[in-house]
PDB file of C-alpha atoms in Angstrom:
ATOM      1  CA  ILE A   1     -75.249 -26.530 123.844  1.00 50.00           C
ATOM      2  CA  THR A   2     -74.682 -30.055 125.099  1.00 57.00           C
ATOM      3  CA  PHE A   3     -75.199 -33.156 122.987  1.00 57.00           C
ATOM      4  CA  ASN A   4     -77.687 -35.798 124.398  1.00 62.00           C
ATOM      5  CA  TYR A   5     -76.419 -38.993 122.764  1.00 60.00           C
ATOM      6  CA  GLN A   6     -79.457 -41.061 124.104  1.00 63.00           C
ATOM      7  CA  ILE A   7     -81.902 -38.417 122.671  1.00 64.00           C
ATOM      8  CA  ALA A   8     -79.831 -38.419 119.425  1.00 58.00           C
ATOM      9  CA  ARG A   9     -80.228 -42.105 119.107  1.00 58.00           C
ATOM     10  CA  GLU A  10     -83.875 -42.209 119.755  1.00 60.00           C
ATOM     11  CA  LEU A  11     -84.340 -39.515 116.984  1.00 60.00           C
ATOM     12  CA  GLY A  12     -82.734 -42.046 114.615  1.00 56.00           C
ATOM     13  CA  VAL A  13     -79.120 -40.188 114.392  1.00 59.00           C
ATOM     14  CA  MET A  14     -76.883 -43.081 113.286  1.00 51.00           C
ATOM     15  CA  ASN A  15     -73.672 -41.127 113.475  1.00 59.00           C
ATOM     16  CA  TYR A  16     -72.227 -37.771 114.377  1.00 63.00           C
ATOM     17  CA  LEU A  17     -69.056 -35.774 113.258  1.00 64.00           C
ATOM     18  CA  LEU A  18     -67.406 -33.275 115.546  1.00 66.00           C
ATOM     19  CA  LYS A  19     -66.435 -30.078 113.830  1.00 71.00           C
ATOM     20  CA  PRO A  20     -63.907 -29.179 112.302  1.00 75.00           C
ATOM     21  CA  ILE A  21     -64.411 -31.849 109.578  1.00 75.00           C
ATOM     22  CA  ASN A  22     -63.079 -32.463 106.291  1.00 77.00           C
ATOM     23  CA  ARG A  23     -64.222 -34.276 103.076  1.00 76.00           C
ATOM     24  CA  GLU A  24     -62.449 -37.475 103.922  1.00 79.00           C
ATOM     25  CA  THR A  25     -64.213 -37.695 107.349  1.00 74.00           C
ATOM     26  CA  VAL A  26     -67.527 -37.188 105.779  1.00 71.00           C
ATOM     27  CA  LEU A  27     -67.017 -39.706 103.089  1.00 71.00           C
ATOM     28  CA  ALA A  28     -65.743 -42.235 105.750  1.00 72.00           C
ATOM     29  CA  ALA A  29     -68.806 -41.710 107.798  1.00 70.00           C
ATOM     30  CA  LEU A  30     -71.214 -42.145 104.832  1.00 63.00           C
ATOM     31  CA  GLU A  31     -69.480 -45.496 103.874  1.00 66.00           C
ATOM     32  CA  ASN A  32     -70.045 -46.871 107.313  1.00 63.00           C
ATOM     33  CA  MET A  33     -73.838 -46.045 107.472  1.00 57.00           C
ATOM     34  CA  PRO A  34     -75.997 -49.123 107.281  1.00 52.00           C
ATOM     35  CA  ALA A  35     -78.448 -49.484 104.210  1.00 52.00           C
ATOM     36  CA  PRO A  36     -81.989 -48.581 105.119  1.00 52.00           C
ATOM     37  CA  VAL A  37     -83.967 -51.664 106.356  1.00 52.00           C
ATOM     38  CA  LYS A  38     -86.895 -52.388 104.356  1.00 80.00           C
ATOM     39  CA  ASN A  39     -90.020 -53.504 106.362  1.00 85.00           C
ATOM     40  CA  ILE A  40     -92.867 -55.727 105.196  1.00 87.00           C
ATOM     41  CA  LEU A  41     -95.880 -55.384 107.372  1.00 92.00           C
ATOM     42  CA  LEU A  42     -98.328 -58.458 107.613  1.00 92.00           C
ATOM     43  CA  VAL A  43    -101.711 -57.715 109.009  1.00 94.00           C
ATOM     44  CA  ASP A  44    -104.079 -60.409 109.921  1.00 92.00           C
ATOM     45  CA  ASP A  45    -106.179 -61.351 113.049  1.00 91.00           C
ATOM     46  CA  ASP A  46    -105.792 -65.058 112.362  1.00 89.00           C
ATOM     47  CA  ARG A  47    -102.478 -65.717 114.408  1.00 91.00           C
ATOM     48  CA  ALA A  48    -101.777 -68.866 112.515  1.00 88.00           C
ATOM     49  CA  MET A  49    -102.075 -67.185 109.216  1.00 86.00           C
ATOM     50  CA  LEU A  50     -99.754 -64.379 110.452  1.00 88.00           C
ATOM     51  CA  LEU A  51     -97.146 -66.849 111.550  1.00 88.00           C
ATOM     52  CA  ALA A  52     -97.319 -68.876 108.401  1.00 85.00           C
ATOM     53  CA  LEU A  53     -96.836 -65.505 106.349  1.00 85.00           C
ATOM     54  CA  GLN A  54     -94.015 -64.658 108.547  1.00 87.00           C
ATOM     55  CA  GLU A  55     -92.482 -67.990 107.944  1.00 85.00           C
ATOM     56  CA  GLY A  56     -93.030 -67.648 104.169  1.00 81.00           C
ATOM     57  CA  PHE A  57     -91.407 -64.219 104.197  1.00 80.00           C
ATOM     58  CA  ALA A  58     -88.409 -65.448 106.016  1.00 81.00           C
ATOM     59  CA  ARG A  59     -87.025 -66.272 102.532  1.00 74.00           C
ATOM     60  CA  TYR A  60     -86.517 -62.592 102.178  1.00 70.00           C
ATOM     61  CA  SER A  61     -84.769 -61.934 105.585  1.00 73.00           C
ATOM     62  CA  ASP A  62     -81.557 -60.715 104.143  1.00 72.00           C
ATOM     63  CA  SER A  63     -83.397 -57.883 102.350  1.00 71.00           C
ATOM     64  CA  PHE A  64     -86.437 -57.322 104.535  1.00 77.00           C
ATOM     65  CA  SER A  65     -87.464 -57.095 108.048  1.00 84.00           C
ATOM     66  CA  VAL A  66     -90.912 -58.590 108.755  1.00 89.00           C
ATOM     67  CA  LEU A  67     -93.364 -56.842 111.198  1.00 92.00           C
ATOM     68  CA  LEU A  68     -96.603 -58.390 112.494  1.00 94.00           C
ATOM     69  CA  ALA A  69     -99.961 -56.733 113.295  1.00 93.00           C
ATOM     70  CA  GLY A  70    -103.150 -58.255 114.556  1.00 92.00           C
ATOM     71  CA  ASP A  71    -105.546 -55.802 112.985  1.00 92.00           C
ATOM     72  CA  GLY A  72    -105.730 -52.505 111.210  1.00 92.00           C
ATOM     73  CA  ILE A  73    -105.012 -50.188 114.353  1.00 94.00           C
ATOM     74  CA  GLU A  74    -101.866 -51.999 115.080  1.00 94.00           C
ATOM     75  CA  ALA A  75    -100.909 -51.655 111.328  1.00 94.00           C
ATOM     76  CA  ILE A  76    -101.689 -47.885 111.357  1.00 94.00           C
ATOM     77  CA  GLU A  77     -99.453 -47.385 114.421  1.00 94.00           C
ATOM     78  CA  TYR A  78     -96.613 -49.174 112.650  1.00 93.00           C
ATOM     79  CA  LEU A  79     -97.099 -47.130 109.453  1.00 94.00           C
ATOM     80  CA  LYS A  80     -96.976 -43.850 111.737  1.00 93.00           C
ATOM     81  CA  ARG A  81     -93.746 -44.834 113.432  1.00 91.00           C
ATOM     82  CA  GLN A  82     -91.496 -46.323 110.701  1.00 90.00           C
ATOM     83  CA  PRO A  83     -91.053 -46.717 107.015  1.00 88.00           C
ATOM     84  CA  ILE A  84     -92.926 -49.443 105.370  1.00 89.00           C
ATOM     85  CA  SER A  85     -92.149 -50.922 101.956  1.00 84.00           C
ATOM     86  CA  LEU A  86     -95.026 -53.324 101.537  1.00 86.00           C
ATOM     87  CA  VAL A  87     -98.306 -54.204 103.354  1.00 90.00           C
ATOM     88  CA  VAL A  88     -99.866 -57.490 103.049  1.00 89.00           C
ATOM     89  CA  THR A  89    -103.314 -57.580 104.661  1.00 89.00           C
ATOM     90  CA  ASP A  90    -106.412 -59.762 105.254  1.00 90.00           C
ATOM     91  CA  LEU A  91    -109.713 -57.887 104.803  1.00 87.00           C
ATOM     92  CA  LYS A  92    -112.031 -59.342 107.383  1.00 87.00           C
ATOM     93  CA  MET A  93    -110.623 -58.126 110.797  1.00 88.00           C
ATOM     94  CA  PRO A  94    -112.142 -56.844 114.006  1.00 86.00           C
ATOM     95  CA  ARG A  95    -111.715 -53.079 114.978  1.00 86.00           C
ATOM     96  CA  VAL A  96    -110.136 -51.757 111.862  1.00 86.00           C
ATOM     97  CA  ASP A  97    -110.595 -54.068 108.889  1.00 84.00           C
ATOM     98  CA  GLY A  98    -108.547 -54.427 105.733  1.00 85.00           C
ATOM     99  CA  PHE A  99    -110.720 -52.074 103.674  1.00 85.00           C
ATOM    100  CA  ALA A 100    -110.316 -49.274 106.250  1.00 91.00           C
ATOM    101  CA  LEU A 101    -106.531 -49.890 106.312  1.00 91.00           C
ATOM    102  CA  LEU A 102    -106.444 -49.906 102.610  1.00 91.00           C
ATOM    103  CA  ALA A 103    -108.307 -46.614 102.500  1.00 90.00           C
ATOM    104  CA  THR A 104    -105.929 -45.136 105.098  1.00 93.00           C
ATOM    105  CA  ILE A 105    -102.864 -46.337 103.145  1.00 92.00           C
ATOM    106  CA  MET A 106    -104.110 -45.066  99.946  1.00 90.00           C
ATOM    107  CA  ALA A 107    -104.867 -41.593 101.641  1.00 91.00           C
ATOM    108  CA  ASN A 108    -101.964 -41.067 103.938  1.00 92.00           C
ATOM    109  CA  PHE A 109     -99.261 -43.433 102.426  1.00 89.00           C
ATOM    110  CA  PRO A 110     -99.878 -43.527  98.665  1.00 87.00           C
ATOM    111  CA  ASP A 111     -96.573 -44.746  97.937  1.00 83.00           C
ATOM    112  CA  ILE A 112     -96.793 -47.943  99.925  1.00 86.00           C
ATOM    113  CA  PRO A 113     -98.050 -50.982  97.901  1.00 84.00           C
ATOM    114  CA  VAL A 114    -100.742 -53.290  99.267  1.00 87.00           C
ATOM    115  CA  ILE A 115    -101.333 -56.995  98.785  1.00 86.00           C
ATOM    116  CA  ILE A 116    -104.857 -58.226  99.867  1.00 87.00           C
ATOM    117  CA  ILE A 117    -105.327 -61.780 101.047  1.00 85.00           C
ATOM    118  CA  THR A 118    -108.953 -62.736 101.450  1.00 81.00           C
ATOM    119  CA  ALA A 119    -111.321 -65.664 101.718  1.00 79.00           C
ATOM    120  CA  TYR A 120    -114.069 -63.651 100.605  1.00 74.00           C
ATOM    121  CA  GLY A 121    -113.068 -62.898  97.063  1.00 69.00           C
ATOM    122  CA  THR A 122    -116.356 -62.245  95.367  1.00 75.00           C
ATOM    123  CA  SER A 123    -116.253 -61.098  91.759  1.00 78.00           C
ATOM    124  CA  GLU A 124    -117.435 -57.549  92.747  1.00 84.00           C
ATOM    125  CA  LEU A 125    -114.554 -57.298  95.387  1.00 78.00           C
ATOM    126  CA  CYS A 126    -112.087 -58.497  92.753  1.00 79.00           C
ATOM    127  CA  GLN A 127    -113.287 -55.970  90.216  1.00 82.00           C
ATOM    128  CA  GLU A 128    -112.973 -53.189  92.855  1.00 82.00           C
ATOM    129  CA  LEU A 129    -109.530 -54.124  93.925  1.00 81.00           C
ATOM    130  CA  ASP A 130    -108.590 -54.495  90.016  1.00 80.00           C
ATOM    131  CA  ARG A 131    -109.975 -50.944  89.819  1.00 83.00           C
ATOM    132  CA  LEU A 132    -107.794 -49.662  92.539  1.00 81.00           C
ATOM    133  CA  GLY A 133    -104.640 -51.369  91.174  1.00 79.00           C
ATOM    134  CA  VAL A 134    -104.310 -53.623  94.355  1.00 82.00           C
ATOM    135  CA  LYS A 135    -102.749 -57.061  93.958  1.00 80.00           C
ATOM    136  CA  TYR A 136    -104.815 -59.728  95.927  1.00 82.00           C
ATOM    137  CA  PHE A 137    -104.653 -63.362  96.455  1.00 80.00           C
ATOM    138  CA  LYS A 138    -107.731 -65.512  97.457  1.00 80.00           C
ATOM    139  CA  LYS A 139    -107.370 -67.826 100.568  1.00 76.00           C
ATOM    140  CA  PRO A 140    -106.704 -70.576 100.571  1.00 74.00           C
ATOM    141  CA  PHE A 141    -103.727 -69.570  98.433  1.00 75.00           C
ATOM    142  CA  ARG A 142    -100.400 -71.309  97.911  1.00 74.00           C
ATOM    143  CA  PHE A 143     -97.562 -69.182  99.250  1.00 73.00           C
ATOM    144  CA  PRO A 144     -95.330 -69.966  96.216  1.00 72.00           C
ATOM    145  CA  GLU A 145     -97.822 -67.954  94.313  1.00 74.00           C
ATOM    146  CA  ILE A 146     -96.970 -64.814  96.340  1.00 73.00           C
ATOM    147  CA  VAL A 147     -93.231 -65.773  96.206  1.00 67.00           C
ATOM    148  CA  LYS A 148     -93.329 -65.947  92.356  1.00 71.00           C
ATOM    149  CA  TRP A 149     -95.103 -62.586  92.040  1.00 68.00           C
ATOM    150  CA  LEU A 150     -92.783 -61.074  94.574  1.00 67.00           C
ATOM    151  CA  ASP A 151     -89.595 -62.502  92.969  1.00 64.00           C
ATOM    152  CA  GLY A 152     -90.637 -60.584  89.778  1.00 63.00           C
ATOM    153  CA  CYS A 153     -90.819 -57.438  92.079  1.00 60.00           C
ATOM    154  CA  ALA A 154     -88.229 -57.828  94.718  1.00 53.00           C
ATOM    155  CA  GLY A 155     -85.606 -55.642  93.181  1.00 53.00           C
ATOM    156  CA  ARG A 156     -88.293 -52.879  92.715  1.00 53.00           C
ATOM    157  CA  ILE A 157     -89.129 -53.199  96.489  1.00 52.00           C
ATOM    158  CA  ALA A 158     -85.600 -53.233  97.663  1.00 51.00           C
ATOM    159  CA  ALA A 159     -84.720 -50.079  95.605  1.00 51.00           C
ATOM    160  CA  GLY A 160     -87.801 -48.522  97.061  1.00 51.00           C
ATOM    161  CA  ASN A 161     -89.843 -48.343  93.973  1.00 50.00           C
ATOM    162  CA  GLY A 162     -92.869 -50.118  95.200  1.00 49.00           C
ATOM    163  CA  LEU A 163     -94.691 -52.864  93.376  1.00 47.00           C
ATOM    164  CA  PRO A 164     -96.461 -52.779  89.903  1.00 47.00           C
ATOM    165  CA  HIS A 165    -100.264 -52.341  90.388  1.00 44.00           C
ATOM    166  CA  ALA A 166    -101.663 -55.336  88.802  1.00 38.00           C
ATOM    167  CA  SER A 167    -103.618 -58.349  89.554  1.00 36.00           C
TER     168      SER A 167
END
């Protein structure tokens, strides 16, 4: 059997050891493995809002990688391809909106916390999001509000424990 290094990298192999191996070799390989990257997925069809959110999340660049999606379809593709630690999404978007994205995440990726940002925060909508345990912010919001809330949760996200479900 031949080992194809390119295919191994594409499959996510970070390192390899040739047999025979001993305990010290395994421990050294484990020490040199990079920490897993935590990804925040930002979803909004308004490019200016998406870039403003990206700029706001730059504060967390030492802990998180920020991914951008222009709608729910792009977001679902990201969710299928790589691990996501947090999704921040608008509700009103073409093709697949935030409601459908939220339903997809809750059904297929229930451990991924979601923050909703919306300009359409009716009392009924807010009650439904509260019932679902989804954090939301009404547009226009001040980014420091999100930062303050995330600061209280950053350790949980970085540890892979998700966010508290509260409004």
